[in-house]
């Protein structure tokens, strides 16, 4: 009797161990012999106990979704918003998880004050007309006309309604010289990289510098996005950003990161730019393919693999940095997308998404020796930047694993 009781206790203990052990691995466990599996998070995600529990079970690399971008972290000269970034970094430190830093230079969510001349008090200098009045100019801004949400609720889009660009009048500032811009950027990179270098193992040093021209005949100059940084400095700002990031943390992986990085045009632009700047001394050690894909031909498997092979001629380290697969035909990083209102996640669509995730992960596993991490962009469908109705991720709006989760995790059962 005593023995039976002991056996029952041992069996119960074994069963418990199994359910949290090998029988129910998280994504990070299933991929431990391949690459890290990461996720982009907000301060809110990690403050929620159920979500943070899920993050710790499934992922072993973390990217801050927004709060480490220059415009968020450093909105004005001498003004730093470290709070949310520090919270996420502390969460990672406490749980022994390393982070990807995102990002040091981007054309969007950037510290645009760096392009303005400042007086000795750090105030931007406005241009004045002959009467001494401030000169105003038009500026195109994104998203002001988003529908208003109820207090505490995210804005709800109506079917067919899209976020809009609009034109506003803003004061015209005296432009910074290239040297002033470089001084600000250098100091920014130095401060941020040093602050987090105990917990950040790689940085997206430059994000989205290449053009969407989709033209294989483009010249080297035409292959660049005509961002403010490019207009002021040409491709030199990219080289300098890498040099300054390396100077601040010689051990960090330093990535060039972009969307549509699989397309014949963009992969050629990226390849040529990285090759040239490396030859000029830019320490670019990794390329990040963002991966905002769809369930159709974006990307095609052949082009995706060709891009991987091309990049591996230049760097030893690749990552998918912002993985999601939406269910409509849009893709990439452009901001004017529909949020999938009214879209239904039918069995057919779900099967297509499962196939796409399975095919892409199969290719990624093949290159495991040179892929250090695959990061999902957001925790679940409801907090995806694409909206819950694009169903892009592995967890549903209630943080539950979707069927496609098992497709990705249990790949060993598929072949
Ligand atoms: C780009 C950026 C990300 C994020 C997404 C949209 O891909 O690199 O930081 O802003 O757009 O959420």
PDB file of C-alpha atoms and ligand atoms in Angstrom, residues 65-66 69 102 106 109 207-208 257 290 292 322 377 385, ligand 1:
ATOM      1  CA  UNK A  65       8.967  47.581 -30.291  1.00  0.00           C
ATOM      2  CA  UNK A  66       9.256  51.370 -30.140  1.00  0.00           C
ATOM      3  CA  UNK A  69      13.978  54.330 -31.411  1.00  0.00           C
ATOM      4  CA  UNK A 102      16.217  48.575 -32.407  1.00  0.00           C
ATOM      5  CA  UNK A 106      15.909  55.398 -39.223  1.00  0.00           C
ATOM      6  CA  UNK A 109      10.413  57.869 -35.529  1.00  0.00           C
ATOM      7  CA  UNK A 207      16.992  50.752 -40.603  1.00  0.00           C
ATOM      8  CA  UNK A 208      15.416  51.082 -44.067  1.00  0.00           C
ATOM      9  CA  UNK A 257      17.875  46.065 -41.391  1.00  0.00           C
ATOM     10  CA  UNK A 290      12.456  42.390 -41.526  1.00  0.00           C
ATOM     11  CA  UNK A 292       6.562  41.699 -43.025  1.00  0.00           C
ATOM     12  CA  UNK A 322      10.241  41.501 -37.721  1.00  0.00           C
ATOM     13  CA  UNK A 377       6.956  41.387 -34.602  1.00  0.00           C
ATOM     14  CA  UNK A 385       0.855  46.684 -35.678  1.00  0.00           C
TER      15      UNK A 385
HETATM   16  C1  LIG B   1       9.238  48.924 -39.431  1.00  0.00           C
HETATM   17  C2  LIG B   1      10.150  49.210 -38.243  1.00  0.00           C
HETATM   18  C3  LIG B   1       9.585  48.677 -36.958  1.00  0.00           C
HETATM   19  C4  LIG B   1       8.107  48.946 -36.838  1.00  0.00           C
HETATM   20  C5  LIG B   1       7.384  48.445 -38.041  1.00  0.00           C
HETATM   21  C6  LIG B   1       5.909  48.692 -37.934  1.00  0.00           C
HETATM   22  O1  LIG B   1       9.350  47.674 -39.914  1.00  0.00           O
HETATM   23  O2  LIG B   1      11.449  48.704 -38.406  1.00  0.00           O
HETATM   24  O3  LIG B   1      10.257  49.268 -35.899  1.00  0.00           O
HETATM   25  O4  LIG B   1       7.883  50.305 -36.667  1.00  0.00           O
HETATM   26  O5  LIG B   1       7.890  49.122 -39.171  1.00  0.00           O
HETATM   27  O6  LIG B   1       5.422  48.468 -36.676  1.00  0.00           O
END
